[in-house]
XYZ file of C-alpha atoms in Angstrom:
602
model
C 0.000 0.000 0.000
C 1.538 3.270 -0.983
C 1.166 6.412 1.603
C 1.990 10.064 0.949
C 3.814 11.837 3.102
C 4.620 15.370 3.720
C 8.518 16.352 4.043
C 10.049 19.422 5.858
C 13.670 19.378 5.831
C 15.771 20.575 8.879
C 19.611 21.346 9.433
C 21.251 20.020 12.204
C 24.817 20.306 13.464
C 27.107 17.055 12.840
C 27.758 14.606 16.118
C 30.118 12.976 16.437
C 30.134 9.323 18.529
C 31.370 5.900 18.474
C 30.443 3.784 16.056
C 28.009 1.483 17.435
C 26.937 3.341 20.687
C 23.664 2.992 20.889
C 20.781 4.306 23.312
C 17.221 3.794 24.705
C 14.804 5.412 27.394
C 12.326 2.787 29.141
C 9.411 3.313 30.245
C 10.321 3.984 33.761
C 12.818 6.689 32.734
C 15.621 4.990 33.178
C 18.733 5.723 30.370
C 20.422 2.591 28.765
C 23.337 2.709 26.717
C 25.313 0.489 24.880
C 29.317 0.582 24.900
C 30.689 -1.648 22.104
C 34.520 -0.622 22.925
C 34.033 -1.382 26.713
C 36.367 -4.121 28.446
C 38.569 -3.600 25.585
C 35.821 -4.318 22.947
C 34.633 -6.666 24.315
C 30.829 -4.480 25.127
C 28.920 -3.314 27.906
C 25.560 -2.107 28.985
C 24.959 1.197 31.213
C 22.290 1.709 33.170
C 20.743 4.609 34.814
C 18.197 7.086 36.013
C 17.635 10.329 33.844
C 16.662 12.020 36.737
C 19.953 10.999 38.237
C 21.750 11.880 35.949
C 20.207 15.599 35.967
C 20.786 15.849 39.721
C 24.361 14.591 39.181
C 25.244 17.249 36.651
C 27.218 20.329 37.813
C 27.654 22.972 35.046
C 30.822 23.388 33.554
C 31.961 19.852 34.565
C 32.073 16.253 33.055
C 29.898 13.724 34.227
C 32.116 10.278 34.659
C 29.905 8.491 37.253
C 26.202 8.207 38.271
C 26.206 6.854 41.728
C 23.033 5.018 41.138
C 24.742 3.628 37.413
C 24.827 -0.149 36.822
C 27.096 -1.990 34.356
C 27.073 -5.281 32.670
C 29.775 -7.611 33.941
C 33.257 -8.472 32.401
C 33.343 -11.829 30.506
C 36.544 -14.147 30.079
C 35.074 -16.730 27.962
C 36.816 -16.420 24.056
C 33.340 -16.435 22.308
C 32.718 -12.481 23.755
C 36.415 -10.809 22.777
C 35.979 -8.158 20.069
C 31.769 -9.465 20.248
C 31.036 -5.491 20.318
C 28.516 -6.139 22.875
C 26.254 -2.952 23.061
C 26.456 -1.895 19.313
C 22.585 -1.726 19.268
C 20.428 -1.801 22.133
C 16.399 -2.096 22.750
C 14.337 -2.574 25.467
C 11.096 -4.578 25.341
C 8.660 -7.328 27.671
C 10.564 -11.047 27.111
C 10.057 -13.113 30.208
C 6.581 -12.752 30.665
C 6.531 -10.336 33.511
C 4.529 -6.936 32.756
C 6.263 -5.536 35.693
C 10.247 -5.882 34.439
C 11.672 -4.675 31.690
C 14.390 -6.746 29.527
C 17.170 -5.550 27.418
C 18.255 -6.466 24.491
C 22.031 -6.056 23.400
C 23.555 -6.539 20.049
C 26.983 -8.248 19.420
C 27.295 -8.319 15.647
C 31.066 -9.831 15.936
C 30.497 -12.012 18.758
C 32.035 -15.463 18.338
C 34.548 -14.764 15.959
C 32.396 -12.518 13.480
C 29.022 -14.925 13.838
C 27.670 -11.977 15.863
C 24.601 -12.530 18.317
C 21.772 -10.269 19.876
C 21.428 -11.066 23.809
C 18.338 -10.507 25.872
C 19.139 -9.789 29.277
C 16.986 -9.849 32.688
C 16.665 -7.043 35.346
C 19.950 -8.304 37.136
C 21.259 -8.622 33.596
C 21.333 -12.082 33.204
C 21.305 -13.717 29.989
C 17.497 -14.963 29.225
C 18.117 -15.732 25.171
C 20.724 -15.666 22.894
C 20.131 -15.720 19.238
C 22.673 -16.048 16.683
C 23.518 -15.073 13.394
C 23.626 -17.778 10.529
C 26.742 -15.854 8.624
C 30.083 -14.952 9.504
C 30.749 -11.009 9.135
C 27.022 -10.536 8.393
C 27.102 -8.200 11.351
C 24.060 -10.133 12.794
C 23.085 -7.395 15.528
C 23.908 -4.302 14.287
C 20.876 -3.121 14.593
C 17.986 -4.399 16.941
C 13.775 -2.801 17.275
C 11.077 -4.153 19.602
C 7.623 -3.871 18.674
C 4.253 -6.197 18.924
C 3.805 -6.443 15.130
C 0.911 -9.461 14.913
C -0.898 -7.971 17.915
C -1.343 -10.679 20.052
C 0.022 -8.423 23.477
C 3.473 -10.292 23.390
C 7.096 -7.766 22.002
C 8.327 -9.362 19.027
C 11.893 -8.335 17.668
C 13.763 -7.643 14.828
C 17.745 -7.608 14.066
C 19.617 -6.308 11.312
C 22.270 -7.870 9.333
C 23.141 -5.129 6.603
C 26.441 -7.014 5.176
C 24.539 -10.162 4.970
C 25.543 -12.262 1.907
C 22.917 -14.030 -0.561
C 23.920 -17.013 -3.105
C 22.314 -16.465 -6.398
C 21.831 -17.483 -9.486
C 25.172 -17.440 -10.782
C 26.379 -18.913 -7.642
C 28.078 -15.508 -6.946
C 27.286 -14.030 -3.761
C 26.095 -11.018 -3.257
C 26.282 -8.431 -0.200
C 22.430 -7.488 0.050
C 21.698 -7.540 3.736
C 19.401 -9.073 5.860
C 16.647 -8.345 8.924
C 15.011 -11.179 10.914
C 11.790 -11.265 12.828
C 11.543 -13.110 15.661
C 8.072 -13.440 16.918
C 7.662 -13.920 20.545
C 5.661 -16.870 21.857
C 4.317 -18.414 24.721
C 6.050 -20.955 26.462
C 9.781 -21.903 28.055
C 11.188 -21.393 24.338
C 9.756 -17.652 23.759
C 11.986 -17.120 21.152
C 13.080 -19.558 18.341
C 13.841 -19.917 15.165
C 12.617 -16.532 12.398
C 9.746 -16.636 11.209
C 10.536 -13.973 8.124
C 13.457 -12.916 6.430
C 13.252 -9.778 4.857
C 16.244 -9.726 2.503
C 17.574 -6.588 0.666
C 17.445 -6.668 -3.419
C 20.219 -4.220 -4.016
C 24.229 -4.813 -4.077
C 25.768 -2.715 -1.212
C 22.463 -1.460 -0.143
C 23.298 -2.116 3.564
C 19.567 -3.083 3.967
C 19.179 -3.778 7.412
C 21.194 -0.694 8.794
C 18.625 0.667 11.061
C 15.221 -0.546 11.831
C 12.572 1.411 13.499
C 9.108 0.629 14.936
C 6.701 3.249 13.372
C 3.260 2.477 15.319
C 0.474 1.831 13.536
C 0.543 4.000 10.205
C -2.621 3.043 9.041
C -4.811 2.148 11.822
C -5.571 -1.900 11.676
C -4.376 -2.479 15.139
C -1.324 -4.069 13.870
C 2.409 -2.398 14.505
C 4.218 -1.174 11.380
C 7.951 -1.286 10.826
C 10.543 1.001 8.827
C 13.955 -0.635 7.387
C 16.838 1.492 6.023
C 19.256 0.796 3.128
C 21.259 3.861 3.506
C 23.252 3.322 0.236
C 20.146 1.603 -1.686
C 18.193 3.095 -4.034
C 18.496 4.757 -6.843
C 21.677 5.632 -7.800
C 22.889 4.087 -3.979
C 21.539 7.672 -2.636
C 19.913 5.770 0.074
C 16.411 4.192 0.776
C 13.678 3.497 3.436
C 11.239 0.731 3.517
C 7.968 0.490 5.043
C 6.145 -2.853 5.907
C 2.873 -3.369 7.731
C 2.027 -5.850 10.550
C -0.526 -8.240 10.204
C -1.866 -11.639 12.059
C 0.881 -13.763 10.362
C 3.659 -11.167 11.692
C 4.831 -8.313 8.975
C 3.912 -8.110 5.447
C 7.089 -9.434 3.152
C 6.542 -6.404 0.608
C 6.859 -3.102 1.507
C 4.074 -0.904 1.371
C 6.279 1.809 0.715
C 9.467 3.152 -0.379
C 10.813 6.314 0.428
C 13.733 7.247 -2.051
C 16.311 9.703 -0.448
C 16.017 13.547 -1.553
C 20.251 13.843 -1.342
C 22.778 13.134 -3.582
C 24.592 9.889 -3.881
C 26.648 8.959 -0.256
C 24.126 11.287 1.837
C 23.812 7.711 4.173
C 19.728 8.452 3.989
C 18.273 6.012 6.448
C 21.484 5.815 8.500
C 19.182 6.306 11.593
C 15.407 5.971 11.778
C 12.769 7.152 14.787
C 9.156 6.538 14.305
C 6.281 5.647 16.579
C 5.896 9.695 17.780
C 3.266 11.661 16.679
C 5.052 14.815 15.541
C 1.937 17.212 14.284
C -0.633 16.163 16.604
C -2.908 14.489 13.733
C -3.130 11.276 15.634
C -0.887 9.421 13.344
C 2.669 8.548 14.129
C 5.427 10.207 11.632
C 8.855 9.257 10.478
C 12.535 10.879 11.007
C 15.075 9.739 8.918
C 18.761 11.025 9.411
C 20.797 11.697 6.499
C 24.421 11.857 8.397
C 26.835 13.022 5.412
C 23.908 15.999 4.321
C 23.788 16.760 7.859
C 20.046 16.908 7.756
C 16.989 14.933 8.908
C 13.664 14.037 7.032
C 10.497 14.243 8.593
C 7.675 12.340 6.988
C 4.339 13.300 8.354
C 1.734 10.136 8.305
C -1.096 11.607 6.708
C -4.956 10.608 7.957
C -5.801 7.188 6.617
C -9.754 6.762 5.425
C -10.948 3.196 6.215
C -13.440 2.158 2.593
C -16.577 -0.925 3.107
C -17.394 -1.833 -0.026
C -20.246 -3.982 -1.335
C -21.524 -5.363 -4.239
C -25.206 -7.449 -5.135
C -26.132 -8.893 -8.085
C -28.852 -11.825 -8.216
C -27.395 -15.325 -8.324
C -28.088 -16.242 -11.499
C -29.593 -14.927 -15.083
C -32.053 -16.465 -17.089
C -31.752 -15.896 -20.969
C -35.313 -16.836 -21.485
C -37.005 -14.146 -19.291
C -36.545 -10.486 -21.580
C -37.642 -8.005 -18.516
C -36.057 -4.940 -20.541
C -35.528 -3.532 -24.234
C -32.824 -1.944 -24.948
C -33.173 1.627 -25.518
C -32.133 2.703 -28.935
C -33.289 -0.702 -30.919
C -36.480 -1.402 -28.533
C -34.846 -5.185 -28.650
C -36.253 -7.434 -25.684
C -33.225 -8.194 -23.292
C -32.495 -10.361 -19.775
C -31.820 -7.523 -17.321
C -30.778 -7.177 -14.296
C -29.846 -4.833 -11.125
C -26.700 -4.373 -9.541
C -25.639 -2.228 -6.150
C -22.898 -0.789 -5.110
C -22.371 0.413 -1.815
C -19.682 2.346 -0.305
C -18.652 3.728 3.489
C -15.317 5.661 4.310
C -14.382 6.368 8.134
C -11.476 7.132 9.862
C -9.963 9.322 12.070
C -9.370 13.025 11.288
C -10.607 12.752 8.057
C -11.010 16.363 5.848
C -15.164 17.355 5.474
C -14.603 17.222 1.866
C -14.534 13.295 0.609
C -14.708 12.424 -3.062
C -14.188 8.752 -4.347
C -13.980 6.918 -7.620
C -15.777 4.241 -8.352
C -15.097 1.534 -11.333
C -17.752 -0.977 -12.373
C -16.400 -3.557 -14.496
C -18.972 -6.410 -15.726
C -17.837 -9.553 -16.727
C -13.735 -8.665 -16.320
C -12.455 -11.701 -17.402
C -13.087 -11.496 -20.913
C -11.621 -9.691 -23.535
C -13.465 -6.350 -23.670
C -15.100 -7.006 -27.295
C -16.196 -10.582 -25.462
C -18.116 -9.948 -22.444
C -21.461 -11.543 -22.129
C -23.111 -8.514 -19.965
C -23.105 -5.070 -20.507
C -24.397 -1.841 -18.848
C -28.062 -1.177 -19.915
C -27.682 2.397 -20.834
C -24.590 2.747 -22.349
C -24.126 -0.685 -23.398
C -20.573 -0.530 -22.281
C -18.804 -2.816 -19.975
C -17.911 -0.846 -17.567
C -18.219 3.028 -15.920
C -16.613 4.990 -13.380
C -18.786 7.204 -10.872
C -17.726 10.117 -8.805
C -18.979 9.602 -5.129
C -18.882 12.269 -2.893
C -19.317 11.266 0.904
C -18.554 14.446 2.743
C -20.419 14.741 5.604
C -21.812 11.066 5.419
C -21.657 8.343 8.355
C -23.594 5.776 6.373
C -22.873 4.174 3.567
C -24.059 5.488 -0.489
C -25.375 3.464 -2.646
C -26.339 3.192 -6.225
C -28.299 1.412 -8.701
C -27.653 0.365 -12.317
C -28.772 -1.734 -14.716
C -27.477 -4.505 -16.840
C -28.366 -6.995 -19.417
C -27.092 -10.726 -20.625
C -26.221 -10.921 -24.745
C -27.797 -12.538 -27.232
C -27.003 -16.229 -26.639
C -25.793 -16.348 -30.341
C -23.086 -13.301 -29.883
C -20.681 -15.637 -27.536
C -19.947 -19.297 -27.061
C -19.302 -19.436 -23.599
C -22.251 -20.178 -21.392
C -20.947 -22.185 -18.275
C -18.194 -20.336 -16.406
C -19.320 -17.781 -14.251
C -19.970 -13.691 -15.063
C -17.364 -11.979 -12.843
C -18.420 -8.273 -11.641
C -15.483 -6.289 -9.863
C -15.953 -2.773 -8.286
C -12.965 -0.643 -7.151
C -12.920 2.817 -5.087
C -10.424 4.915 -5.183
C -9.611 8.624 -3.828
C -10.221 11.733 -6.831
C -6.698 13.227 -7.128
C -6.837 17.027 -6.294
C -7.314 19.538 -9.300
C -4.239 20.283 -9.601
C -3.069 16.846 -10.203
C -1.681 16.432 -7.169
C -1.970 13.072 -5.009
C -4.569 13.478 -2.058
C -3.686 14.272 1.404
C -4.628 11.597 2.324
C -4.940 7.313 2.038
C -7.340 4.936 1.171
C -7.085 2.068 2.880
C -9.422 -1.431 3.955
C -11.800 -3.526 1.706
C -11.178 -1.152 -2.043
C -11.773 -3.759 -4.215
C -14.426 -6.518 -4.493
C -15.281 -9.263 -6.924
C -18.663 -10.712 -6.830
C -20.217 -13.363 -9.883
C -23.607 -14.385 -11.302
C -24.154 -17.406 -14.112
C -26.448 -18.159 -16.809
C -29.251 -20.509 -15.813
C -28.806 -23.564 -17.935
C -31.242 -26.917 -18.383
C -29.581 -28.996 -16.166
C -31.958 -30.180 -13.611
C -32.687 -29.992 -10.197
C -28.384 -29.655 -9.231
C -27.779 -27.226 -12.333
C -24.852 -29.240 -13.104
C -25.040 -31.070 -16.611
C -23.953 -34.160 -17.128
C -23.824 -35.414 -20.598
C -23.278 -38.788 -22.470
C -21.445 -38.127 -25.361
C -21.479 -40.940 -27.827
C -19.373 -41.210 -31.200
C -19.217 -43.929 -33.883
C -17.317 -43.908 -37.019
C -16.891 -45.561 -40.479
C -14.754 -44.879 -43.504
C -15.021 -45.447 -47.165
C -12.222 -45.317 -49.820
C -9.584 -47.452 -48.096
C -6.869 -48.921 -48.564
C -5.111 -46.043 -49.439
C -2.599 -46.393 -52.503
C 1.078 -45.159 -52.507
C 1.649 -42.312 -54.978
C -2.915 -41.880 -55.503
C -4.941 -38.924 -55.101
C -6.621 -40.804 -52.364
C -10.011 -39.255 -50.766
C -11.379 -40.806 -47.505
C -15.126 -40.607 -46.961
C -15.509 -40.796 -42.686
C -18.898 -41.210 -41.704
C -19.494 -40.479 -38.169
C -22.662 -40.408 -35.737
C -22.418 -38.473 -32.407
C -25.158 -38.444 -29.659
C -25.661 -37.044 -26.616
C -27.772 -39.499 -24.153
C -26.997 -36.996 -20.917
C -27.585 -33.352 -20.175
C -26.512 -30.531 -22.198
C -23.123 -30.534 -23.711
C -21.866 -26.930 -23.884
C -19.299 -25.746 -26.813
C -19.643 -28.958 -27.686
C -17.211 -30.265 -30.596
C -16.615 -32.787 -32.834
C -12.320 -33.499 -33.192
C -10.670 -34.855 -35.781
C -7.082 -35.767 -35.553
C -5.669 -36.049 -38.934
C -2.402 -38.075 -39.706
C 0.555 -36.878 -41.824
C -0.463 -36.215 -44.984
C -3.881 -35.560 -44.568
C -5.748 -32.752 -45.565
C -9.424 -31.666 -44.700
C -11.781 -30.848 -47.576
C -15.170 -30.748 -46.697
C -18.228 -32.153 -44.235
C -21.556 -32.057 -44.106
C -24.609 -33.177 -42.012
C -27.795 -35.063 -42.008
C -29.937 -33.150 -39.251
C -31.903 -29.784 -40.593
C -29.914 -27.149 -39.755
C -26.800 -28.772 -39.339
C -26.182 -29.387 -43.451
C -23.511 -26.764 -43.226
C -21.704 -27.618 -40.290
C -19.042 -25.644 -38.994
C -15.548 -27.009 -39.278
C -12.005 -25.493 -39.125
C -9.064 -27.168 -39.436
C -6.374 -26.296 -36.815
C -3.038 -27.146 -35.187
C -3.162 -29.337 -31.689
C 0.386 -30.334 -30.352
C 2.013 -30.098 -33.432
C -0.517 -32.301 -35.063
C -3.490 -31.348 -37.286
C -7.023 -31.444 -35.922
C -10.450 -30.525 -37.521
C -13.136 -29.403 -35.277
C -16.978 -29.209 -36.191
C -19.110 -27.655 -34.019
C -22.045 -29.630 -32.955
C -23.961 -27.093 -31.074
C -23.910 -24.643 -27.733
C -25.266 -26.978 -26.108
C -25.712 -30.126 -27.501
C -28.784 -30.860 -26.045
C -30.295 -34.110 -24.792
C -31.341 -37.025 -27.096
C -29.695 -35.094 -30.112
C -28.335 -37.325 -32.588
C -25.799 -35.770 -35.323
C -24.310 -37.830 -38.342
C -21.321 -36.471 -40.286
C -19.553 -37.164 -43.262
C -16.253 -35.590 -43.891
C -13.882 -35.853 -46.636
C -10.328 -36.266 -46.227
C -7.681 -36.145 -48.925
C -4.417 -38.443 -48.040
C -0.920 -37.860 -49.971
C 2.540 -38.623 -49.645
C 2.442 -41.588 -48.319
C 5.952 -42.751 -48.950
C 7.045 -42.498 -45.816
C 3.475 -43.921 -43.800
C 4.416 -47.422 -43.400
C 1.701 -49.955 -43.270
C -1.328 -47.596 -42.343
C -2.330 -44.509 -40.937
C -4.560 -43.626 -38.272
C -7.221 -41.112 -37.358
C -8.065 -40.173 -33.948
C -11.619 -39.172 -33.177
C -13.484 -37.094 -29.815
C -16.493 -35.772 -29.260
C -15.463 -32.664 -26.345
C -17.299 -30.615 -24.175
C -16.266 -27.391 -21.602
C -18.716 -29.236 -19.317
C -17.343 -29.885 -15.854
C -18.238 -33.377 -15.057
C -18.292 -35.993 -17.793
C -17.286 -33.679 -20.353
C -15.541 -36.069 -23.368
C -16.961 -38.840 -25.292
C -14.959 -42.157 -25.352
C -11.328 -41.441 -28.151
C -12.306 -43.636 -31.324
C -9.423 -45.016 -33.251
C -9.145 -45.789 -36.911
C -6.514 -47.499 -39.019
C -6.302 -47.187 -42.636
C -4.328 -49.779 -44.445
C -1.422 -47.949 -47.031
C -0.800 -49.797 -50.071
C 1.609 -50.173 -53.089
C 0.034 -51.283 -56.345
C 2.116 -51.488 -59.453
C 1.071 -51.852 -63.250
C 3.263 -53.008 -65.672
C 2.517 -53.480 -69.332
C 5.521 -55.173 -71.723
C 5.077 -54.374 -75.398
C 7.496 -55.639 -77.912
C-alpha cells in the first residue's frame, strides 16, 4: 500500500560518537546505553536514572559516574572478545513479567564474526541468545522491539546489513538481511525466524537501522521502517515500510521512500518513528541523512478506512426479456446491480470524493463480455462519489443486461463483476492528502441458468461412432477418404460442444456435411493441436439431450511414402462441461498400399 507523506527538511549540526553506541529510554525513565569498545571491545551495557543523571550534573563539569549507574559484567570466555557487545540496544517485555523490563544487546562480531543479539533480565542475566547464521554478516547491528501481529506479546527484529545471498550465478552477493523473531508463549519464547526480509540491491546495507513506526494506518497491527542507507536509486539511500498483520509483517513493503540527497548522503542511517510529531493522531517518520547533515520528517497523513459492497442476483435467465434496450427497442435479460460504499477514519477532511469503477464480466476480452451496462451498453463506468459529511454508507443502482445467446460461445463459467474505489486526485493533479485504505476492491459473480436439472450441473453422455469409405489407401494416388461419423448425446446438455478430428501426416481436410436440418452446413475449421493437425466441427452450444448428429467428412491423403503400413485417425467428441465432459477417443486405421502396373510391349 503506498502512503503520501509530507517532508520538511531541517539542518542540524554534525555529532560525532562511536560507532556502534547505541541508546534507549524505558518506560520507567531509566537511560540505557550500549558501549561496544568497553572491556577492551569486548561491550557493555549502562544503566541509569535520567533524573539521576540531571541531579548529578554540575555545570561546567564532566559527568564520569552516576552513583546510582549499573554496568554489565566483564566476561573471560573467548566467544565475547571483540563481540562489540552494546552496538545496538532495545528494550522490550521477554520473560513474561509486565512488571520488568528486559534488554536487548547486540553483538554483531560475537564469536569470531558470527555476531549474536542477547536478551538480558533485570539483574542482567542472559534470558536468550540468538545467533547469526553468517560470519561477518554483522548479525546485531541493529535491533527494534515492537508487537507487530498484535497478540500483546514484544516481538523483535535484528539487522544484518552485510549479509551475503547465493544467487543465481552462484556468486554471492552483499544485500543484507533483517530477521523477525516473533515472541511466543512458552519456556522457548523465542526460536527460530519466522521472516526474512532480505535486501534486493548490491551494497544497499539493507538492514542498517530498523525502526518501529506504530500503527501507520490504523488496523491495530504495529508497522515497521527498514533502512538501506546506500540503496536506491543511484545508492543515494532508501527506506522501507512494511505493515504488521496476524501472520507477523507483510514481506513487501508498502512503501518506499527514495532519499532527496545526492549519492553517499547515508539516507536512512538512523530511523525514529512511533511519535506523533503534528498532533494528527498518526505517528510520523525521522530519517537522518548523516553526510547531508540533515533529517527528514515524513508526516503520516490521515488514513480513510473504505466498506465496499456489491449485489447482483445469483443467477440470469436468458429466457425471461424483462427490458428492451433503448435505442433498438430489442427485448433483453436484465438485471440490477448495487454498489455500496462507506469511508471512516480518524481526522478525516469534510470534503470526501471517491472513484468508483464498475467492471462487468472482467475476465473477458473487452469485445467478449457476455453482460453489458443497460444504458450505455458498455462494460464498464466509473462514478464520482462524494461522501462528505456522510456516516452511512451510499449506494447506487444500475442496470445490466445478458447478450444474445448467439453473440458468444461461452455459457458455463461464471460472469465476474469487480468494483474498485479509489480517492479523486486534487485539481491540480496532485496526489490526495490523504490514504485509502481497507476492503477497495471486491469481486462478486452471477451465471447463466442452464437446463440442467434440479443440481444445475449437466452431465452429458457423449457418444461417437465412425466408419470410412475409400480405403486402402494407394502409394503415390490422389486418395479421398469418406468418414462417416454419428455423435449423440444421451446426458444433459453438452456446452461448446465439438466434434475433433485428428488427422495423420499427410492428410488434408476438404469438406463435411450433415444429415440433421440445420446442421447441413456444419461448422468445421481445421487447426493445429500439439504439433498435429485437428479438424473441429461444431455440434452445437449446447448439444442438447437425445440429439443425434451424423457427419460425413472428406479427407484427402498424400505422400504416403514415408506412412508405413497404415495410418490412423483419432476421433473425440469434447465438451467445456465440468463433469463428464468427453466422449470415449475412437481409433481408426487405414491400411497404405503399393500397387504397381506393368505393361511389356514388344
Amino acid at each position: 500500500m503506498s502512503r503520501v507523506y509530507e517532508k520538511n527538511y531541517f539542518s542540524g549540526d554534525k555529532r560525532y560518537c562511536e560507532a556502534g553506541f547505541s541508546s534507549v529510554v524505558t518506560q520507567a525513565g531509566e537511560l540505557v546505553l550500549g558501549a561496544p569498545g568497553g572491556y577492551y571491545f569486548l561491550g557493555l551495557l549502562a544503566r541509569a536514572p535520567i533524573a539521576d543523571i540531571i541531579s548529578s550534573y554540575r555545570p561546567g563539569t564532566l559527568l564520569w559516574h552516576v552513583p546510582t549507574q549499573q554496568l554489565t559484567f566483564d566476561y573471560s570466555h573467548p566467544e565475547y572478545f571483540d563481540g562489540y557487545r552494546g552496538y545496538s540496544v532495545a528494550v522490550g517485555d521477554f520473560d513474561g513479567n509486565p512488571n520488568t523490563t528486559e534488554f536487548v544487546f547486540g553483538a554483531p562480531t560475537w564469536s569470531w564474526t558470527l555476531g549474536a543479539v542477547e536478551i538480558l533480565g533485570s539483574y542482567h542475566q542472559t534470558l536468550h541468545r540468538l545467533h547469526g547464521e553468517q560470519m561477518a554478516s554483522y548479525f546485531g547491528h541493529s535491533v527494534a522491539v515492537t508487537d507487530v501481529n498484535r497478540d500483546g506479546r514484544h516481538d523483535l527484529l535484528v539487522g544484518a546489513p552485510l549479509y551475503m545471498e547465493s544467487r543465481a550465478d552462484r556468486k554471492l552477493a552483499e544485500v543484507g538481511r533483517v530477521y523477525l523473531f516473533l515472541q511466543t508463549r512458552g519456556p522457548h519464547a523465542l526460536g527460530a525466524p519466522s521472516l526474512l526480509l532480505t535486501g534486493t540491491q548490491l551494497y544497499g546495507r539493507f538492514g542498517s537501522a530498523i525502526a518501529p513506526l506504530g500503527d501507520l494506518n490504523r488496523d491495530g497491527y504495529n508497522d515497521v521502517a527498514v533502512a538501506a542507507p546506500y540503496g536506491g536509486p543511484s545508492g543515494r539511500g532508501q527506506v522501507l515500510v512494511f505493515l504488521g498483520q496476524s501472520e507477523g509483517l507483510n514481506s513487501h513493503p508498502s512503501q518506499v521512500l527514495d532519499s532527496p540527497f545526492p549519492t553517499g548522503s547515508g539516507f536512512g542511517f538512523s530511523l525514529r518513528g512511533a511519535t506523533d510529531i503534528d498532533d494528527n493522531g498518526y505517528p510520523d517518520l525521522l530519517v537522518g541523512a548523516y553526510r547531508a547533515n540533515k533529517v527528514v520528517v515524513y508526516r503520516a497523513q490521515p488514513v480513510v478506512m473504505a466498506t465496499v459492497q456489491l449485489l447482483v442476483q445469483d443467477s440470469l435467465n436468458p429466457a425471461v426479456k424483462n427490458c428492451v434496450l433503448p435505442q433498438t427497442e430489442t427485448p433483453v435479460s436484465c438485471f440490477n446491480i448495487q454498489m455500496c460504499v462507506g469511508a471512516t477514519g480518524h481526522n478525516v477532511p469534510k470534503k470526501l470524493r471517491l472513484n468508483a469503477e464498475l467492471q462487468l464480466d472482467r475476465q473477458k476480452p473487452r469485445q467478449g463480455r457476455r453482460v453489458l451496462l443497460l444504458a450505455s451498453q458498455q462494460a464498464g463506468t466509473i462514478l464520482g462519489l462524494d461522501l462528505s459529511g456522510r456516516h452511512g454508507p451510499t449506494c447506487h443502482t444500475t442496470k445490466a443486461f445478458l447478450r444474445d445467446e448467439a453473440d458468444f460461445r461461452d455459457k458455463l463459467s461464471p460472469i465476474v463483476l469487480s468494483f474498485n474505489v479509489s480517492l479523486q486526485p486534487e485539481k491540480d493533479g496532485l496526489a490526495p492528502a490523504l490514504m485509502l485504505h481497507g476492503d477497495t476492491h471486491i469481486q462478486e459473480q452471477t451465471r447463466i441458468i442452464l437446463d440442467c436439472g434440479e443440481d444445475d450441473l449437466c452431465v452429458p453422455q457423449l457418444q461417437l461412432t465412425a466408419s470410412m469409405t475409400g480405403s486402402p489407401l494407394l502409394i503415390g494416388a490422389d486418395n479421398v477418404l469418406e468418414l462417416q461419423m454419428e455423435a449423440a448425446n444421451e446426458g444433459e446438455g453438452a456446452y461448446e460442444a465439438e466434434l475433433a478430428v485428428h488427422l495423420p501426416p499427410g492428410a488434408h481436410y476438404m469438406r463435411a456435411l450433415s444429415n440433421i436440418e440445420g446442421f447441413e452446413r456444419i461448422i468445421c475449421n481445421q487447426k493445429r493441436e500439439n504439433e498435429t493437425k485437428v479438424v473441429l466441427c461444431e455440434l452445437g452450444n449446447p448439444m442438447k439431450s437425445n440429439a443425434q448428429i451424423g457427419i460425413t467428412m472428406l479427407v484427402s491423403v498424400g505422400n504416403l511414402e514415408e506412412a508405413g503400413e497404415h495410418v490412423s485417425f483419432r476421433l473425440q467428441i469434447r465438451s467445456k462441461n465440468s463433469q463428464n465432459p468427453n466422449s470415449e477417443m475412437v481409433m481408426l486405421d487405414v491400411p497404405v498400399r503399393a500397387e504397381a502396373h506393368v505393361e511389356l510391349r514388344g
